[in-house]
Coordinates of C-alpha atoms and ligand atoms in Angstrom, one line a residue:
Chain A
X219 CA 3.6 17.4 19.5
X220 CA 6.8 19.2 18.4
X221 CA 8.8 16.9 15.5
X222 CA 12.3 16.6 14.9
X223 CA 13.8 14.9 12.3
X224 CA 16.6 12.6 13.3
X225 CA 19.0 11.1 11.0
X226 CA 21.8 8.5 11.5
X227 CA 24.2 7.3 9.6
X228 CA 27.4 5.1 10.1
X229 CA 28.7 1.3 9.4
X230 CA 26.0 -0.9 10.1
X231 CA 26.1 -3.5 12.6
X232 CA 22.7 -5.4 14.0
X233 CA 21.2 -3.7 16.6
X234 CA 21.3 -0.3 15.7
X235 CA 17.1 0.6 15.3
X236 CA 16.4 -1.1 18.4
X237 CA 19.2 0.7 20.9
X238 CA 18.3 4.0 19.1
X239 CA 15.3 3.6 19.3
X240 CA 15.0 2.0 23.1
X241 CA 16.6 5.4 24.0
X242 CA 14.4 7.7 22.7
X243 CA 11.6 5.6 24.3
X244 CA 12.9 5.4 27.8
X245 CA 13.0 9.6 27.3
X246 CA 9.7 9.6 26.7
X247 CA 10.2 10.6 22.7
X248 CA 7.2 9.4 20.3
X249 CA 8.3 8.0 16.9
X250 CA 6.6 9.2 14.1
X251 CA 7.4 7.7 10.3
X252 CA 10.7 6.6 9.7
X253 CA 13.0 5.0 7.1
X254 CA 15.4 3.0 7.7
X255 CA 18.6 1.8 4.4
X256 CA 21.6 0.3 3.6
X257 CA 23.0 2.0 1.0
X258 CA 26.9 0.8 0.0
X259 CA 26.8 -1.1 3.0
X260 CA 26.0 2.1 5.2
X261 CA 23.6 2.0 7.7
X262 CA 21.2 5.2 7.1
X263 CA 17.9 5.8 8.8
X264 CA 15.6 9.1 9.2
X265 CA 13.3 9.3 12.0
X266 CA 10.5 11.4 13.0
X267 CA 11.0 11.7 16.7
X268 CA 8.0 13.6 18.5
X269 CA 9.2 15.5 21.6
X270 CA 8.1 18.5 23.0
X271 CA 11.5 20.2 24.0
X272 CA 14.7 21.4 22.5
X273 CA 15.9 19.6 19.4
X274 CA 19.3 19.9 21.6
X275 CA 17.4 17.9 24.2
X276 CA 16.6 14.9 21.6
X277 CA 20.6 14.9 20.4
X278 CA 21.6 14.6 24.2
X279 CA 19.3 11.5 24.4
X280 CA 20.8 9.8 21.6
X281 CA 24.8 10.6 21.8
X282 CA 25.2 8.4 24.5
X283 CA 23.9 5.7 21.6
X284 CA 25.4 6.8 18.5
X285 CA 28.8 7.9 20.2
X286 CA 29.8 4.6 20.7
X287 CA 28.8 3.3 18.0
X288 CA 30.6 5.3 15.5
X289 CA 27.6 7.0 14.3
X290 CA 27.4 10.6 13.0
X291 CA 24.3 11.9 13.7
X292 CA 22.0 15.0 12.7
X293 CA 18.7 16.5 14.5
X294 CA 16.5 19.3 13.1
X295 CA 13.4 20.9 14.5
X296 CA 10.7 20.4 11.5
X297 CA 7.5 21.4 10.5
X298 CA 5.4 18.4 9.9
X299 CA 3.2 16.2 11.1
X300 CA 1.3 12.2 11.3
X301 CA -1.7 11.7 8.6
X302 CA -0.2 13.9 6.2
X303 CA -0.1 11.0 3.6
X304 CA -0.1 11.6 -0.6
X305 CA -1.1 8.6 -2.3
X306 CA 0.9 7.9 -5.9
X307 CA -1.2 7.2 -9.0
X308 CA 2.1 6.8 -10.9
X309 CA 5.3 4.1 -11.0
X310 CA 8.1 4.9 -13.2
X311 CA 10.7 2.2 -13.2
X312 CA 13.9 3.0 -15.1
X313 CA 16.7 0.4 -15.5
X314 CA 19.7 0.5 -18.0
X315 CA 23.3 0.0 -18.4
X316 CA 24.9 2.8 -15.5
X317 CA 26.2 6.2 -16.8
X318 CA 26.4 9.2 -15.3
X319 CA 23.6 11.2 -15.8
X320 CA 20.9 9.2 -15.9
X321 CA 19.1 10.4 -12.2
X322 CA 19.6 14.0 -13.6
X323 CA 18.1 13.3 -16.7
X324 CA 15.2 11.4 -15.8
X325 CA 14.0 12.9 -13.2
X326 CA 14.2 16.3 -15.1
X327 CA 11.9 15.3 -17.9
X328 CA 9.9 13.9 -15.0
X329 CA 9.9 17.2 -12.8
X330 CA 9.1 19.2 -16.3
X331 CA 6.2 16.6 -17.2
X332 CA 4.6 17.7 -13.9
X333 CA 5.7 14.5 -11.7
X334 CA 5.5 15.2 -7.9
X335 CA 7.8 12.4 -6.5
X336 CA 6.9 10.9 -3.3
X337 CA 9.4 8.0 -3.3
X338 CA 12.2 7.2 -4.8
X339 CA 14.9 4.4 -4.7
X340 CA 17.3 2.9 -6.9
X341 CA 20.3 0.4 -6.7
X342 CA 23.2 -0.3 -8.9
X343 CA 23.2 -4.2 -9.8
X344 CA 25.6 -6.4 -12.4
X345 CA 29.0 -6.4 -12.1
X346 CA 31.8 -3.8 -11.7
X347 CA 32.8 -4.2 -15.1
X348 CA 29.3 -3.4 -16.2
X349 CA 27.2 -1.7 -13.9
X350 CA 23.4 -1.8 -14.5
X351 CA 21.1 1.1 -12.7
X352 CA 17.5 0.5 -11.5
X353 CA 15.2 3.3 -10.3
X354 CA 11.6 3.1 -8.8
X355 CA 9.9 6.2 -8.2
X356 CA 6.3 6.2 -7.5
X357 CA 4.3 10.0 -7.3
X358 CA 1.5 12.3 -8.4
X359 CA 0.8 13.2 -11.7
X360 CA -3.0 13.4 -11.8
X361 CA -4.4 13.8 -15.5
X362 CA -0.7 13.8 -16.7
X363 CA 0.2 10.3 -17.4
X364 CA 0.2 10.5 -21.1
X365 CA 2.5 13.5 -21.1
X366 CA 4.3 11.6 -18.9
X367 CA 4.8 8.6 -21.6
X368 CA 5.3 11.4 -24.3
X369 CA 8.2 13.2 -22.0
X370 CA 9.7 9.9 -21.7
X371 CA 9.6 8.3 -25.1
X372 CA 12.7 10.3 -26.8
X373 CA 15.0 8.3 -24.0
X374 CA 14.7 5.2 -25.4
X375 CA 17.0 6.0 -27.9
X376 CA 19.4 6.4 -25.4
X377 CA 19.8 3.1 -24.1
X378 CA 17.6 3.2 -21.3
X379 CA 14.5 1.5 -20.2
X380 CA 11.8 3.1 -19.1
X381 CA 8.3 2.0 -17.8
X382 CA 5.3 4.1 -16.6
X383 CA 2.5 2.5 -14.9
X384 CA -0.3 3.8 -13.6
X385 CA -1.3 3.3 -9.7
X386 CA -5.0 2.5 -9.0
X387 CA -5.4 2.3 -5.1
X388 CA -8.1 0.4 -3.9
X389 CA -10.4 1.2 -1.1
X390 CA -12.8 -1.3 0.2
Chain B
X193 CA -32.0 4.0 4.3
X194 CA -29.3 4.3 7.1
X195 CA -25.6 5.4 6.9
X196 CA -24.3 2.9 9.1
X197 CA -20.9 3.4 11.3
X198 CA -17.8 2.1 9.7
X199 CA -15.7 0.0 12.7
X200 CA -11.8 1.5 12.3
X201 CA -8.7 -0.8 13.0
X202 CA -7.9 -1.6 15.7
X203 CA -11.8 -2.7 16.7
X204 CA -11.0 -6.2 17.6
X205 CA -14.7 -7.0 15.9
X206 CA -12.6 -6.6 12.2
X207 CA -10.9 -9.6 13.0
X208 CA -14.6 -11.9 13.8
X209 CA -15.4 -14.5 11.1
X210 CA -18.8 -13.7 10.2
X211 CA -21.5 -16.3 9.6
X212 CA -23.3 -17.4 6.8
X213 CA -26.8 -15.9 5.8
X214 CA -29.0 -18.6 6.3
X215 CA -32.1 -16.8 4.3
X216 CA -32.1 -14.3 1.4
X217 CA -35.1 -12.1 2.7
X218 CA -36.2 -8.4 3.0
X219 CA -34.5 -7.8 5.9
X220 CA -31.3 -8.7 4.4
X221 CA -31.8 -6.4 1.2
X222 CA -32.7 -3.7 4.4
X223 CA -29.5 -4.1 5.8
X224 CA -28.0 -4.5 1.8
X225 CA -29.3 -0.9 1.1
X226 CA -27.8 0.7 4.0
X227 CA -24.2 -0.9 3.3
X228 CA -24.5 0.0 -0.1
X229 CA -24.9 3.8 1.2
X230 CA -22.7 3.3 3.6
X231 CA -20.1 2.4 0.8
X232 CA -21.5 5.0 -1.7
X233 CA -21.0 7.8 1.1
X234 CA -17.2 7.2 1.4
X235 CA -14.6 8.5 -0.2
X236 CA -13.8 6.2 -3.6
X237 CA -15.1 2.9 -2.1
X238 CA -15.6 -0.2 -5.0
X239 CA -16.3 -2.5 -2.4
X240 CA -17.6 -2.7 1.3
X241 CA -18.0 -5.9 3.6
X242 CA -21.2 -6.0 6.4
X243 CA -18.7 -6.5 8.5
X244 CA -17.0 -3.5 8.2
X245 CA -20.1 -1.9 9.5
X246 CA -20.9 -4.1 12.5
X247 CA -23.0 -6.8 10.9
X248 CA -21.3 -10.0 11.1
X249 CA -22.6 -11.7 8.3
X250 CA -21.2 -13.1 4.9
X251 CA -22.6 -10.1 3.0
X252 CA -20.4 -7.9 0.3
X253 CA -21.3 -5.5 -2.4
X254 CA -18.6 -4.1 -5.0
X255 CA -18.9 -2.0 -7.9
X256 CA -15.7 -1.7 -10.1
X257 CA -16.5 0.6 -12.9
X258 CA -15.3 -1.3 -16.2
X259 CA -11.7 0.3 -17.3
X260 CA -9.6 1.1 -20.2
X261 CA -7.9 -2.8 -19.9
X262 CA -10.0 -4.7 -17.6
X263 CA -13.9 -5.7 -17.8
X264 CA -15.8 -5.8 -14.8
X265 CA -19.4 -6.7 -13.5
X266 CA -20.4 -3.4 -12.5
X267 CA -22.4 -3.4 -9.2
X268 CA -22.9 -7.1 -7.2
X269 CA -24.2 -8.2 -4.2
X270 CA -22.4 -11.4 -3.3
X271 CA -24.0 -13.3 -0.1
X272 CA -22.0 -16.3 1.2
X273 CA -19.4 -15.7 -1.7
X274 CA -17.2 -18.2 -2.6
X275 CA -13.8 -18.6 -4.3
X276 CA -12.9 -21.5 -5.9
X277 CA -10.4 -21.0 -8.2
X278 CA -7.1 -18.5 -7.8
X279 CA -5.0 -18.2 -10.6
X280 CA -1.7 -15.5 -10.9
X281 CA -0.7 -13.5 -8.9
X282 CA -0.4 -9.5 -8.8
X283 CA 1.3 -7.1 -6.6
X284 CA -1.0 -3.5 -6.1
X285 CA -2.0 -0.7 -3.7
X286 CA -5.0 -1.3 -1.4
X287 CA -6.5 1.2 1.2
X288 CA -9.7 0.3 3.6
X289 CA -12.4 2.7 4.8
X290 CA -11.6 0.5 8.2
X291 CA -7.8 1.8 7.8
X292 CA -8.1 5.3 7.6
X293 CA -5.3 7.7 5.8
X294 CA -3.0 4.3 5.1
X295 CA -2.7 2.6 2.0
X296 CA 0.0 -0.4 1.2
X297 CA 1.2 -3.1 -1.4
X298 CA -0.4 -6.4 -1.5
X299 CA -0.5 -9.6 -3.4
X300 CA -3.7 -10.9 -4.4
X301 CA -4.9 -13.6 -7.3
X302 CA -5.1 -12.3 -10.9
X303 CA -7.8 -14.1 -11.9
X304 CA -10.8 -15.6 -9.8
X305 CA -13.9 -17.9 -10.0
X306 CA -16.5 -18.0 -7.6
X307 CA -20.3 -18.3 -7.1
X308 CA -22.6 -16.4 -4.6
X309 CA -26.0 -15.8 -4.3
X310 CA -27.6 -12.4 -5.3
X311 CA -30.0 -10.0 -3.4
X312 CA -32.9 -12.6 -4.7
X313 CA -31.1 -15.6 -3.4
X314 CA -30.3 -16.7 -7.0
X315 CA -27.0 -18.9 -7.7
X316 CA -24.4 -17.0 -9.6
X317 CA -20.9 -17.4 -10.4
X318 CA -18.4 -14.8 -11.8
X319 CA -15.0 -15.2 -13.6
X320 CA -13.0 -11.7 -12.0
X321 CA -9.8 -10.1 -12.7
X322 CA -8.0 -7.3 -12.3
X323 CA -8.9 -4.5 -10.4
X324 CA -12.2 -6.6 -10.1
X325 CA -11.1 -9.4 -8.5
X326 CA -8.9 -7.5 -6.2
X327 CA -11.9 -5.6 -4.8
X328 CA -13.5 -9.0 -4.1
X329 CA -10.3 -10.7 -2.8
X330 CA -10.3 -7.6 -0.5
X331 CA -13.8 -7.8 0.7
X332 CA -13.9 -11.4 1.4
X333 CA -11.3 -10.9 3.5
X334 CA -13.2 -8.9 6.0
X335 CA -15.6 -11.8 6.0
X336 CA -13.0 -14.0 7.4
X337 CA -11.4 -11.4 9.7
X338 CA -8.7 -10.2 7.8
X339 CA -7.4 -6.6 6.7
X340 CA -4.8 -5.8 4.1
X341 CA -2.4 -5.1 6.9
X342 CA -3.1 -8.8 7.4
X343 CA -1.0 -9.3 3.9
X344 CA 1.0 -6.2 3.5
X345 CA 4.3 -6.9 1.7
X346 CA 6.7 -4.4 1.5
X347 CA 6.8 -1.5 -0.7
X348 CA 10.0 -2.0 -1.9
X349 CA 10.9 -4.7 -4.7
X350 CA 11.1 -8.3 -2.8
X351 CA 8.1 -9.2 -4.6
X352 CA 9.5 -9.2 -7.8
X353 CA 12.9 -10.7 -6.7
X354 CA 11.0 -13.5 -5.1
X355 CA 8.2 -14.0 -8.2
X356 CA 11.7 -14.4 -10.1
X357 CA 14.2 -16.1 -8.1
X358 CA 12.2 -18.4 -6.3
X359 CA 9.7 -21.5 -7.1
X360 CA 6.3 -20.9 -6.1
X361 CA 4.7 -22.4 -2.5
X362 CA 4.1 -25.8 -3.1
Ligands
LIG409 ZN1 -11.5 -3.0 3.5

């Protein structure tokens, strides 16, 4: 199976996952893992679409859908593939009052700290006035989680929250 | 001593409510010691459910290592277990050697009571939490016919927004 990765983004309106997704069906596409967001009231979505052709020959599928909808979308041939999944051992959540900065500053002492992110997602709550920022992050950090807390610890100073908890998955 | 075959959603046996063992005999602790392999030849197993391997039957074993925060019982047979009392509740990340390379969130009690016999047919009753009582929560489960897919919330933050911002059931 050949993947592409599909992307759409545009003003959301209901109805857009299942025509988008009825299309690539009826072309005989596979979906792989997707994720699907509103972010500032955008609709955003990646896809992996399996289909053993051009990555021309999956846009061509879904203009007809997107076009009309005042979509943009994006396709790209991509190395990957199903069953590929990294499990977390680490949370981080993150929340203070919003400033520039803080994503850049965070995640550097993170990356430094040896932190491989897997997922990451934050919002911007409160008011206009006063803005407050939340991140989750959840990734791999193996034996590191101390260091973690130690790379972490001079930010409080700054204003901004920050807690690290470790991720026990259970199997039974 | 067998390793037994582990059924893998979607097997529409996972979903079978297994029956009660009626006797506490050698034949169970047979079948015990090949689950108990079967569990101790997987990959990071605490807990496995006869189910899981084809025998319908209210059978369990776990073994949750004591951690840094949370005590635990260490390796237990529970036959015909039984929870009584739920209390809290806790969001965390569960895989299943019937759910192979997929793991998800999912809310289970903080703290349980219940009583079960042991390998000897003895009475016993444990108070659980944690990690612990997960594990058990998570086994029982396949007793009854249900995965964690079953109770899969999602993995972003609704559970906290509803713990907060909304009275509990009931
Ligand atoms: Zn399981």
């Amino acid at each position: 199976m050949q993947w592409t990765m599909v992307t759409v983004i545009g003003n959301d309106r209901p109805g857009i996952v299942a025509r988008v997704s009825a299309a690539l069906f009826e072309h005989g596409c596979h979906l792989g893992e997707a994720s699907m967001m509103r972010l500032g009231g955008n609709f955003t979505i990646m896809l992996m679409v399996g289909h053993d052709g051009d990555a021309s020959e999956v846009e061509a599928i879904l203009v007809p859908v997107t076009g009309p909808l005042g979509l943009r979308l994006h396709v790209d041939r991509i190395e990957g593939h199903l069953h590929d999944h990294l499990v977390p051992d680490v949370r981080v959540t993150v929340f203070g009052a919003d400033r520039a900065g803080i994503v850049a500053q965070v995640t550097g002492l993170l990356a430094e700290a040896g932190l491989n992110i897997l997922d990451l997602e934050s919002d911007v709550g409160g008011s206009e006035q006063a803005p407050i920022y939340v991140m989750h992050i959840e990734g791999t950090v193996g034996e590191g989680l101390e260091r973690l807390r130690t790379a972490l610890a001079g930010l409080a100073d700054t204003g901004i929250d920050i807690r690290v908890e470790p991720i026990e998955t259970l199997i039974g | 001593m067998a390793l037994l075959e582990i059924l893998a959603y979607p097997d529409p046996r996972l979903k079978q409510v297994s029956e009660p063992i009626a006797a506490v005999d050698n034949a169970l602790r047979a079948l015990i010691a090949d689950i108990e392999e079967t569990m101790r030849a997987g990959p990071g197993g605490v807990g496995i459910a006869a189910p899981q391997v084809g025998h319908f039957v209210r059978v369990v074993i776990v073994d949750v290592p004591p951690r840094k925060k949370s005590s635990s019982h260490g390796r237990q047979v529970l036959v015909n277990p039984e929870i009584t009392e739920w209390d809290g509740m806790v969001i965390g990340r569960e895989g299943c050697m019937s759910v192979p390379d997929y793991t998800g969130n999912v809310i289970r009690a903080e703290r349980i009571t219940l009583h079960a016999l042991d390998e000897q047919g003895l009475v016993r009753e444990f108070e659980m939490h944690g990690f612990e009582a997960r594990a058990v929560q998570h086994e029982i489960d396949h007793l009854d016919g249900f995965l964690f897919l079953d109770r899969l919330v999602s993995r972003r933050n609704d559970l906290f927004r509803r713990k907060i911002y909304q009275a509990p059931p009931g």
